[in-house]
Amino acid sequence: MLNIQEPPMEYLHEEFGAVRSRMPQDALCLLRGIRIFGNIDAPIFSKIFKHTTAINVSAGDYLFKIGELDENFFIVQSGAVNIFLATSTGANLSLRVVEPGDSVTSLLSFLEVLTDEPKEYKTIFAKATRDSVILKVPMKAFQEAFKEYPDVYKSAIQIIMTRIQRVFFIALHQHLALSSELVNTSNRKKVSTVFRPAGLGGGLDISPPPKHRSGFSNIFIDDNVKESYRKTIENDFYKYMSSTGKRHSTIYEREIKDYPSEEVLRVTLPESNDDLSVPLVESHHNLDTQYTHEDGLAGLPLEELPLSSTESVPSVKSNLSLLHARTARSDTDHSDEERKSLTDPVLISERDQEQIRSAKAEFMQELGVQDYAGLNIQVEHIPGGTCIVREENVDDNKLMYVVAGSLFVTQKSSDGSNDVHLFTAFPGDMIGGLAILTGEASVFTIQSRLPATIAWLPQEDCLTLIDSDMNVTLKIAHSVLKRMSPFVRQFDFALDWVFLEGGQAVYRQYDRSDSTYIVLTGRLRSVKTLESGKRKEEAEYSKGDLVGLIEMVTSTSRNTTVMAVRDSELAKLPEGLFNAMKLRFPSVVSRLMYILGCRVLEEQNMHQKPSAGNIPNFICDSPKTFHFSPHASSISTLAIVPINTSVPHESFSYELGHSLNVIVPTTVLTSACVEKLVGKDVITSNAYKLTNFLAQQEDRFKICVYVCDMDFSPWTQQCLRQADCILIVGRGTSEPTVGQVIVWLGDCILYCG
């Protein structure tokens, strides 16, 4: 008879008390506060600490005011500080109360100071709610300290960009359906003058190279073709066919008749008609008009967007000989020959080669790079309707610079039903930097609804540049930063970052519900204490989940204790921030009502047989319940520990990985494998690069099997800290003997007990 065993008591209990430290209180407070920038080594910390000053702020006094320069990093040592948002109506909304040990800063402001472009406080100010002692650190102190340690400098920026991506463009988009609200669509930039449309003179003809023209030159009309012009083209087509006595194709006829008025036409003209001049764009002024037009359309589903309009539609002469007109929407309609690289010297003229060199120079000037001879910079003509980067695809990542035309940047709606237009990139804009810096899959889709010319750099070359020149990292980060909306900056001031070791509690049962949490890395477990004193596991949460949202929205006390299963990083969203969002974005209220309704349905179906239609799989606060989500309740990371050195645990791990891979995507990681993929010294010398790589593996695979070394090495320690579950493997045919790793694990269990 099977005897069901209960998990050990330690499995469902959080740790109490804090680890004592001999550091001075102010130094310890600073050390905890700057953890948002990653692991700071002692030499860097000592340089930053030299610039730290303690200031006293009386209750009711300002810590900082609107109009002051945002260039300092604050940490509350004692007392409390309230952060306010000044609204356009004159009201002041409380976003967050900062308690001792927490910091008052914006990661976006930190990046602006690093790029030597600090801004003033425009809508945010802070007051002390009681007499407080505040540690003040100039952000320039970080810049000076980081200059001697470029790897730490680069890691800090990458950590910030990763948090921006995971909090704003993944978690808030997925759970609260925010998308276009997070980006600034009114960003204007000087139009690139390297590739001017051929119709304007002096620019590169971006039509296909002569080799592929078959006796004709292609001209693209990128205006909003109205019905009258469609009829004009149709009449010209029939006149041409009648005058030549040629029998026209029914395919061409159908394409013209069925052609919608708001499409892009590719008009093919005989090369001999040199007197015909149909400019691609009327003027640079029209580019600005187009930008304003696009601004008003941000946030609409992509299929509802008309193509860009200009102030005047280019005239088409009555004797226009139309040979072929076709749509350019579908990215599947373009062959490899149509999407041509303009870097092949065989296919282009000497004049065009000079223009291409100028385009590369302008691209590299945007990055602040002087010597780029060894870089694989591509200049490519993109037909209309081509998808360049797909959302959730890590293999498409590239850094792009728009030379001519425009690129649409979209994101799938939270329910996946359509694509939401975020912004349009115009000549002179650089895009794709967020995915380059984070190393994760792109959260956007980038496509050319109109023909365009871009210069782009593969991800590998970008990483080479980043490793060799710190300023490149700042330039790329700045290209992302300027796209953030004012709301994101206000939101960023209200955020707090929480770091937990395995066993530490996020909050405890019956605590006040004044915030919710987004899991950035790691794993959390929710445990409920029954009246009998027995503890019951309720749910588990992993990266991207919102924890404690329902309790905060309903203003009820915590009904469970949530603890970290392993080392975890969380973003804390206070209640005041949600109140501000509800006032500014009414759609958030509808979304919260939807979540509450789904929670009610979950409670009703708790004891019923689960079905695929019960609860959507993206609901925030019911993520990893054992009733409705079998995958979520299972482990995602597994550490394999040999009981002694005679156990062939690597062979066992690969066999286990092959078996699991039949069920769900699985990867097996050993120390040798990681060093080969990431770098030889990554395990011992680059904590951020290692943890970021492991986080990416956990994103791409449902289960990651970590194979520990035979001894208690740094890799073994990393495996144990990453693991949701530890599997000890021994030989069944021999007497068990205890190895070094097992002895250490036993000591840890005794310590926890």
CSV table of N, CA and C in Angstrom, one decimal, residues 200-264:
chain,number,residue,atom,x,y,z
A,200,LEU,N,14.1,63.5,-55.6
A,200,LEU,CA,14.5,64.8,-55.0
A,200,LEU,C,15.9,65.2,-55.5
A,201,GLY,N,16.6,64.3,-56.1
A,201,GLY,CA,17.9,64.6,-56.6
A,201,GLY,C,19.0,64.5,-55.6
A,202,GLY,N,20.2,64.0,-56.0
A,202,GLY,CA,21.3,64.0,-55.2
A,202,GLY,C,21.3,62.8,-54.2
A,203,GLY,N,20.4,61.9,-54.3
A,203,GLY,CA,20.3,60.8,-53.4
A,203,GLY,C,20.5,59.5,-54.1
A,204,LEU,N,20.6,58.4,-53.3
A,204,LEU,CA,20.7,57.1,-53.9
A,204,LEU,C,19.4,56.6,-54.4
A,205,ASP,N,19.4,56.1,-55.6
A,205,ASP,CA,18.2,55.4,-56.1
A,205,ASP,C,18.1,54.1,-55.5
A,206,ILE,N,17.0,54.0,-54.6
A,206,ILE,CA,16.9,52.8,-53.8
A,206,ILE,C,16.0,51.7,-54.6
A,207,SER,N,15.9,51.9,-55.9
A,207,SER,CA,15.2,50.9,-56.7
A,207,SER,C,16.1,49.7,-56.9
A,208,PRO,N,15.6,48.5,-57.3
A,208,PRO,CA,16.4,47.3,-57.4
A,208,PRO,C,17.6,47.6,-58.4
A,209,PRO,N,18.7,46.9,-58.2
A,209,PRO,CA,19.9,47.0,-59.0
A,209,PRO,C,19.6,46.7,-60.4
A,210,PRO,N,20.4,47.2,-61.4
A,210,PRO,CA,20.1,46.9,-62.8
A,210,PRO,C,20.1,45.4,-63.2
A,211,LYS,N,20.8,44.6,-62.5
A,211,LYS,CA,20.8,43.2,-62.8
A,211,LYS,C,19.4,42.5,-62.7
A,212,HIS,N,18.6,43.1,-61.9
A,212,HIS,CA,17.3,42.5,-61.6
A,212,HIS,C,16.1,43.2,-62.3
A,213,ARG,N,16.5,44.3,-63.1
A,213,ARG,CA,15.4,45.1,-63.6
A,213,ARG,C,14.7,44.6,-64.8
A,214,SER,N,15.3,43.8,-65.6
A,214,SER,CA,14.7,43.2,-66.8
A,214,SER,C,14.3,44.3,-67.7
A,215,GLY,N,15.1,45.4,-67.8
A,215,GLY,CA,14.7,46.5,-68.7
A,215,GLY,C,13.9,47.6,-68.2
A,216,PHE,N,13.5,47.5,-66.9
A,216,PHE,CA,12.6,48.5,-66.3
A,216,PHE,C,13.2,49.0,-65.0
A,217,SER,N,12.8,50.2,-64.7
A,217,SER,CA,13.2,50.8,-63.4
A,217,SER,C,12.0,50.9,-62.5
A,218,ASN,N,12.1,50.5,-61.3
A,218,ASN,CA,10.9,50.6,-60.4
A,218,ASN,C,10.9,51.9,-59.6
A,219,ILE,N,9.7,52.4,-59.5
A,219,ILE,CA,9.5,53.6,-58.8
A,219,ILE,C,8.4,53.4,-57.8
A,220,PHE,N,8.7,53.7,-56.5
A,220,PHE,CA,7.7,53.4,-55.5
A,220,PHE,C,6.9,54.7,-55.1
A,221,ILE,N,5.6,54.6,-55.1
A,221,ILE,CA,4.8,55.8,-54.7
A,221,ILE,C,4.3,55.5,-53.3
A,222,ASP,N,4.8,56.2,-52.3
A,222,ASP,CA,4.5,55.9,-50.9
A,222,ASP,C,3.5,56.9,-50.3
A,223,ASP,N,2.5,57.4,-51.2
A,223,ASP,CA,1.5,58.2,-50.7
A,223,ASP,C,0.2,57.4,-50.6
A,224,ASN,N,-0.8,58.1,-49.9
A,224,ASN,CA,-2.1,57.4,-49.7
A,224,ASN,C,-2.9,57.6,-51.0
A,225,VAL,N,-2.8,56.6,-51.9
A,225,VAL,CA,-3.4,56.7,-53.2
A,225,VAL,C,-4.9,56.7,-53.1
A,226,LYS,N,-5.6,57.8,-53.5
A,226,LYS,CA,-7.0,57.9,-53.4
A,226,LYS,C,-7.7,57.2,-54.6
A,227,GLU,N,-9.0,57.1,-54.5
A,227,GLU,CA,-9.8,56.4,-55.5
A,227,GLU,C,-9.6,57.0,-56.9
A,228,SER,N,-9.6,58.3,-56.9
A,228,SER,CA,-9.4,59.0,-58.2
A,228,SER,C,-8.1,58.6,-58.9
A,229,TYR,N,-7.1,58.5,-58.2
A,229,TYR,CA,-5.8,58.2,-58.7
A,229,TYR,C,-5.7,56.7,-59.1
A,230,ARG,N,-6.5,55.9,-58.4
A,230,ARG,CA,-6.5,54.5,-58.8
A,230,ARG,C,-7.2,54.3,-60.1
A,231,LYS,N,-8.3,55.1,-60.3
A,231,LYS,CA,-9.0,55.1,-61.6
A,231,LYS,C,-8.1,55.6,-62.7
A,232,THR,N,-7.4,56.6,-62.4
A,232,THR,CA,-6.4,57.2,-63.4
A,232,THR,C,-5.4,56.2,-63.9
A,233,ILE,N,-4.9,55.4,-62.9
A,233,ILE,CA,-3.9,54.4,-63.3
A,233,ILE,C,-4.5,53.3,-64.1
A,234,GLU,N,-5.8,53.0,-63.7
A,234,GLU,CA,-6.5,51.9,-64.4
A,234,GLU,C,-6.7,52.3,-65.9
A,235,ASN,N,-7.2,53.6,-66.1
A,235,ASN,CA,-7.4,54.1,-67.5
A,235,ASN,C,-6.1,54.1,-68.3
A,236,ASP,N,-5.0,54.6,-67.6
A,236,ASP,CA,-3.7,54.6,-68.3
A,236,ASP,C,-3.3,53.2,-68.8
A,237,PHE,N,-3.6,52.2,-67.9
A,237,PHE,CA,-3.2,50.8,-68.2
A,237,PHE,C,-4.0,50.3,-69.4
A,238,TYR,N,-5.3,50.6,-69.5
A,238,TYR,CA,-6.0,50.1,-70.7
A,238,TYR,C,-5.6,50.9,-71.9
A,239,LYS,N,-5.3,52.2,-71.8
A,239,LYS,CA,-4.9,53.0,-73.0
A,239,LYS,C,-3.6,52.5,-73.5
A,240,TYR,N,-2.7,52.1,-72.6
A,240,TYR,CA,-1.4,51.6,-73.1
A,240,TYR,C,-1.6,50.3,-73.8
A,241,MET,N,-2.4,49.4,-73.2
A,241,MET,CA,-2.6,48.1,-73.9
A,241,MET,C,-3.3,48.3,-75.2
A,242,SER,N,-4.3,49.2,-75.3
A,242,SER,CA,-5.0,49.4,-76.6
A,242,SER,C,-4.0,50.0,-77.7
A,243,SER,N,-3.2,50.9,-77.3
A,243,SER,CA,-2.3,51.6,-78.2
A,243,SER,C,-1.2,50.6,-78.8
A,244,THR,N,-0.8,49.7,-78.0
A,244,THR,CA,0.2,48.7,-78.4
A,244,THR,C,-0.3,47.5,-79.0
A,245,GLY,N,-1.7,47.3,-78.9
A,245,GLY,CA,-2.3,46.1,-79.4
A,245,GLY,C,-2.0,44.9,-78.7
A,246,LYS,N,-1.5,45.0,-77.5
A,246,LYS,CA,-1.1,43.9,-76.6
A,246,LYS,C,-2.4,43.4,-75.9
A,247,ARG,N,-2.4,42.1,-75.7
A,247,ARG,CA,-3.5,41.5,-74.9
A,247,ARG,C,-3.1,41.6,-73.4
A,248,HIS,N,-3.9,42.3,-72.7
A,248,HIS,CA,-3.5,42.5,-71.3
A,248,HIS,C,-3.9,41.3,-70.4
A,249,SER,N,-3.1,41.1,-69.4
A,249,SER,CA,-3.3,39.9,-68.5
A,249,SER,C,-4.5,40.2,-67.6
A,250,THR,N,-5.4,39.2,-67.5
A,250,THR,CA,-6.5,39.3,-66.5
A,250,THR,C,-6.0,39.4,-65.1
A,251,ILE,N,-4.8,38.9,-64.8
A,251,ILE,CA,-4.3,39.0,-63.5
A,251,ILE,C,-4.0,40.4,-63.1
A,252,TYR,N,-3.4,41.2,-64.1
A,252,TYR,CA,-3.1,42.6,-63.9
A,252,TYR,C,-4.4,43.3,-63.7
A,253,GLU,N,-5.4,43.0,-64.6
A,253,GLU,CA,-6.7,43.7,-64.5
A,253,GLU,C,-7.4,43.5,-63.1
A,254,ARG,N,-7.3,42.2,-62.7
A,254,ARG,CA,-8.0,42.0,-61.4
A,254,ARG,C,-7.2,42.7,-60.3
A,255,GLU,N,-5.9,42.7,-60.3
A,255,GLU,CA,-5.1,43.4,-59.3
A,255,GLU,C,-5.4,44.9,-59.2
A,256,ILE,N,-5.6,45.5,-60.4
A,256,ILE,CA,-5.9,46.9,-60.4
A,256,ILE,C,-7.3,47.2,-59.9
A,257,LYS,N,-8.3,46.4,-60.3
A,257,LYS,CA,-9.7,46.6,-59.9
A,257,LYS,C,-9.9,46.3,-58.4
A,258,ASP,N,-9.2,45.3,-57.9
A,258,ASP,CA,-9.3,44.9,-56.5
A,258,ASP,C,-8.4,45.7,-55.6
A,259,TYR,N,-7.6,46.6,-56.1
A,259,TYR,CA,-6.6,47.2,-55.3
A,259,TYR,C,-7.2,48.3,-54.4
A,260,PRO,N,-7.1,48.1,-53.1
A,260,PRO,CA,-7.6,49.1,-52.1
A,260,PRO,C,-7.0,50.5,-52.3
A,261,SER,N,-7.7,51.5,-52.0
A,261,SER,CA,-7.2,52.9,-52.2
A,261,SER,C,-6.1,53.2,-51.2
A,262,GLU,N,-6.0,52.5,-50.1
A,262,GLU,CA,-5.0,52.8,-49.1
A,262,GLU,C,-3.9,51.8,-49.1
A,263,GLU,N,-3.3,51.5,-50.2
A,263,GLU,CA,-2.2,50.5,-50.4
A,263,GLU,C,-1.0,51.2,-51.0
A,264,VAL,N,0.1,50.5,-51.1
A,264,VAL,CA,1.3,50.9,-51.7
A,264,VAL,C,1.3,50.3,-53.1
